[in-house]
Amino acid sequence: MTDNAQARIEELVTGSDVVLFMKGSPLFPQCGFSSKAVAILEHLHTAFDSVDVLQDQEVRQAIKAYSDWPTIPQLYVKGEFVGGSDIMMEMFESGELAQLLTDQGVKTAS
């Protein structure tokens, strides 16, 4: 991972309350896991930024090293790695994700 990619990821992760690194965009997800992650955040009315890793191979590889997590999508809340779509689904179903977002003071989408 290059220092440049590392710095860009750090800036993205810390620049927004909620960031989803995904394949595609929220309006046009390019994989089922990314689609599920977007659906969860939208269901919770969460305002979030997204990064399409398909548009940047350097970020696509670097994010895996940054989080030490091998798959995409990846969710970050207030700079902290939360997990991929399976963890998001488990947390959503148990109520943990909504509680985390509330506890962190994350704004809802308008």
PDB file of C-alpha atoms in Angstrom:
ATOM      1  CA  MET A   1       0.000   0.000   0.000  1.00  0.00           C
ATOM      2  CA  THR A   2       1.374   3.358  -0.959  1.00  0.00           C
ATOM      3  CA  ASP A   3       1.588   6.217   1.489  1.00  0.00           C
ATOM      4  CA  ASN A   4      -0.595   8.232  -0.890  1.00  0.00           C
ATOM      5  CA  ALA A   5      -3.388   5.618  -0.815  1.00  0.00           C
ATOM      6  CA  GLN A   6      -3.079   5.320   2.961  1.00  0.00           C
ATOM      7  CA  ALA A   7      -3.376   9.098   3.360  1.00  0.00           C
ATOM      8  CA  ARG A   8      -6.390   9.275   1.039  1.00  0.00           C
ATOM      9  CA  ILE A   9      -8.167   6.489   2.927  1.00  0.00           C
ATOM     10  CA  GLU A  10      -7.407   8.153   6.261  1.00  0.00           C
ATOM     11  CA  GLU A  11      -8.845  11.413   4.910  1.00  0.00           C
ATOM     12  CA  LEU A  12     -11.995   9.664   3.630  1.00  0.00           C
ATOM     13  CA  VAL A  13     -12.551   7.678   6.832  1.00  0.00           C
ATOM     14  CA  THR A  14     -12.088  10.663   9.140  1.00  0.00           C
ATOM     15  CA  GLY A  15     -13.755  13.225   6.853  1.00  0.00           C
ATOM     16  CA  SER A  16     -17.303  11.910   7.302  1.00  0.00           C
ATOM     17  CA  ASP A  17     -19.271  10.417  10.159  1.00  0.00           C
ATOM     18  CA  VAL A  18     -20.229   7.361   8.105  1.00  0.00           C
ATOM     19  CA  VAL A  19     -18.328   6.048   5.079  1.00  0.00           C
ATOM     20  CA  LEU A  20     -19.100   2.934   3.080  1.00  0.00           C
ATOM     21  CA  PHE A  21     -16.376   1.572   0.814  1.00  0.00           C
ATOM     22  CA  MET A  22     -18.346  -0.375  -1.773  1.00  0.00           C
ATOM     23  CA  LYS A  23     -18.480  -1.691  -5.304  1.00  0.00           C
ATOM     24  CA  GLY A  24     -20.521   0.787  -7.311  1.00  0.00           C
ATOM     25  CA  SER A  25     -22.603   3.628  -5.922  1.00  0.00           C
ATOM     26  CA  PRO A  26     -25.609   3.759  -3.594  1.00  0.00           C
ATOM     27  CA  LEU A  27     -27.845   4.318  -6.627  1.00  0.00           C
ATOM     28  CA  PHE A  28     -26.206   1.533  -8.626  1.00  0.00           C
ATOM     29  CA  PRO A  29     -24.437  -1.037  -6.433  1.00  0.00           C
ATOM     30  CA  GLN A  30     -22.257  -3.456  -8.399  1.00  0.00           C
ATOM     31  CA  CYS A  31     -22.537  -6.451  -6.060  1.00  0.00           C
ATOM     32  CA  GLY A  32     -25.137  -7.966  -3.781  1.00  0.00           C
ATOM     33  CA  PHE A  33     -23.125  -7.346  -0.627  1.00  0.00           C
ATOM     34  CA  SER A  34     -22.757  -3.649  -1.427  1.00  0.00           C
ATOM     35  CA  SER A  35     -26.467  -3.490  -2.240  1.00  0.00           C
ATOM     36  CA  LYS A  36     -27.316  -5.061   1.125  1.00  0.00           C
ATOM     37  CA  ALA A  37     -25.033  -2.621   2.980  1.00  0.00           C
ATOM     38  CA  VAL A  38     -26.668   0.373   1.278  1.00  0.00           C
ATOM     39  CA  ALA A  39     -30.148  -1.000   2.029  1.00  0.00           C
ATOM     40  CA  ILE A  40     -29.302  -1.339   5.736  1.00  0.00           C
ATOM     41  CA  LEU A  41     -27.994   2.229   5.993  1.00  0.00           C
ATOM     42  CA  GLU A  42     -30.972   3.589   4.058  1.00  0.00           C
ATOM     43  CA  HIS A  43     -33.401   1.617   6.237  1.00  0.00           C
ATOM     44  CA  LEU A  44     -31.813   3.257   9.284  1.00  0.00           C
ATOM     45  CA  HIS A  45     -32.096   6.669   7.558  1.00  0.00           C
ATOM     46  CA  THR A  46     -28.350   7.137   7.940  1.00  0.00           C
ATOM     47  CA  ALA A  47     -26.583   9.939   6.121  1.00  0.00           C
ATOM     48  CA  PHE A  48     -23.422   8.408   4.643  1.00  0.00           C
ATOM     49  CA  ASP A  49     -20.718   8.933   2.079  1.00  0.00           C
ATOM     50  CA  SER A  50     -19.618   6.170  -0.240  1.00  0.00           C
ATOM     51  CA  VAL A  51     -16.417   5.336  -2.075  1.00  0.00           C
ATOM     52  CA  ASP A  52     -16.642   3.248  -5.243  1.00  0.00           C
ATOM     53  CA  VAL A  53     -13.572   1.010  -5.076  1.00  0.00           C
ATOM     54  CA  LEU A  54     -14.140  -0.107  -8.675  1.00  0.00           C
ATOM     55  CA  GLN A  55     -13.136   3.402  -9.776  1.00  0.00           C
ATOM     56  CA  ASP A  56      -9.780   3.291  -7.984  1.00  0.00           C
ATOM     57  CA  GLN A  57      -7.739   0.074  -7.879  1.00  0.00           C
ATOM     58  CA  GLU A  58      -5.194   1.585  -5.492  1.00  0.00           C
ATOM     59  CA  VAL A  59      -7.906   2.348  -2.909  1.00  0.00           C
ATOM     60  CA  ARG A  60      -9.542  -1.021  -3.591  1.00  0.00           C
ATOM     61  CA  GLN A  61      -6.384  -2.831  -2.505  1.00  0.00           C
ATOM     62  CA  ALA A  62      -5.278  -0.351   0.140  1.00  0.00           C
ATOM     63  CA  ILE A  63      -8.577  -0.387   2.062  1.00  0.00           C
ATOM     64  CA  LYS A  64      -8.158  -4.125   2.672  1.00  0.00           C
ATOM     65  CA  ALA A  65      -4.753  -3.533   4.267  1.00  0.00           C
ATOM     66  CA  TYR A  66      -5.978  -0.428   6.108  1.00  0.00           C
ATOM     67  CA  SER A  67      -8.718  -2.357   7.912  1.00  0.00           C
ATOM     68  CA  ASP A  68      -7.051  -5.766   7.853  1.00  0.00           C
ATOM     69  CA  TRP A  69     -10.348  -6.991   6.385  1.00  0.00           C
ATOM     70  CA  PRO A  70     -10.247  -8.910   3.082  1.00  0.00           C
ATOM     71  CA  THR A  71     -13.615  -8.039   1.568  1.00  0.00           C
ATOM     72  CA  ILE A  72     -15.676  -5.085   0.389  1.00  0.00           C
ATOM     73  CA  PRO A  73     -18.007  -3.440   1.381  1.00  0.00           C
ATOM     74  CA  GLN A  74     -16.518  -1.954   4.515  1.00  0.00           C
ATOM     75  CA  LEU A  75     -18.337   0.385   6.884  1.00  0.00           C
ATOM     76  CA  TYR A  76     -16.645   3.058   8.994  1.00  0.00           C
ATOM     77  CA  VAL A  77     -18.416   5.102  11.661  1.00  0.00           C
ATOM     78  CA  LYS A  78     -16.614   8.123  13.135  1.00  0.00           C
ATOM     79  CA  GLY A  79     -13.294   6.817  11.815  1.00  0.00           C
ATOM     80  CA  GLU A  80     -13.694   3.319  13.277  1.00  0.00           C
ATOM     81  CA  PHE A  81     -14.024   0.173  11.170  1.00  0.00           C
ATOM     82  CA  VAL A  82     -17.350  -1.552  11.879  1.00  0.00           C
ATOM     83  CA  GLY A  83     -17.287  -4.468   9.434  1.00  0.00           C
ATOM     84  CA  GLY A  84     -18.532  -5.845   6.156  1.00  0.00           C
ATOM     85  CA  SER A  85     -22.074  -6.605   5.021  1.00  0.00           C
ATOM     86  CA  ASP A  86     -22.481  -9.776   7.112  1.00  0.00           C
ATOM     87  CA  ILE A  87     -21.452  -7.980  10.306  1.00  0.00           C
ATOM     88  CA  MET A  88     -23.648  -5.027   9.330  1.00  0.00           C
ATOM     89  CA  MET A  89     -26.610  -7.401   8.875  1.00  0.00           C
ATOM     90  CA  GLU A  90     -26.029  -9.098  12.235  1.00  0.00           C
ATOM     91  CA  MET A  91     -25.703  -5.732  13.972  1.00  0.00           C
ATOM     92  CA  PHE A  92     -28.781  -4.397  12.161  1.00  0.00           C
ATOM     93  CA  GLU A  93     -30.907  -7.393  13.128  1.00  0.00           C
ATOM     94  CA  SER A  94     -29.831  -7.223  16.794  1.00  0.00           C
ATOM     95  CA  GLY A  95     -30.317  -3.449  16.987  1.00  0.00           C
ATOM     96  CA  GLU A  96     -26.611  -2.892  17.659  1.00  0.00           C
ATOM     97  CA  LEU A  97     -26.013  -0.893  14.478  1.00  0.00           C
ATOM     98  CA  ALA A  98     -28.835   1.563  15.175  1.00  0.00           C
ATOM     99  CA  GLN A  99     -27.548   1.906  18.747  1.00  0.00           C
ATOM    100  CA  LEU A 100     -23.971   2.491  17.552  1.00  0.00           C
ATOM    101  CA  LEU A 101     -25.121   5.205  15.153  1.00  0.00           C
ATOM    102  CA  THR A 102     -27.195   6.846  17.909  1.00  0.00           C
ATOM    103  CA  ASP A 103     -24.380   6.587  20.453  1.00  0.00           C
ATOM    104  CA  GLN A 104     -21.951   8.173  17.976  1.00  0.00           C
ATOM    105  CA  GLY A 105     -24.349  11.043  17.250  1.00  0.00           C
ATOM    106  CA  VAL A 106     -24.640  10.204  13.554  1.00  0.00           C
ATOM    107  CA  LYS A 107     -27.098  12.393  11.671  1.00  0.00           C
ATOM    108  CA  THR A 108     -30.051  10.875   9.900  1.00  0.00           C
ATOM    109  CA  ALA A 109     -30.587  11.434   6.200  1.00  0.00           C
ATOM    110  CA  SER A 110     -33.126  14.111   5.417  1.00  0.00           C
TER     111      SER A 110
END
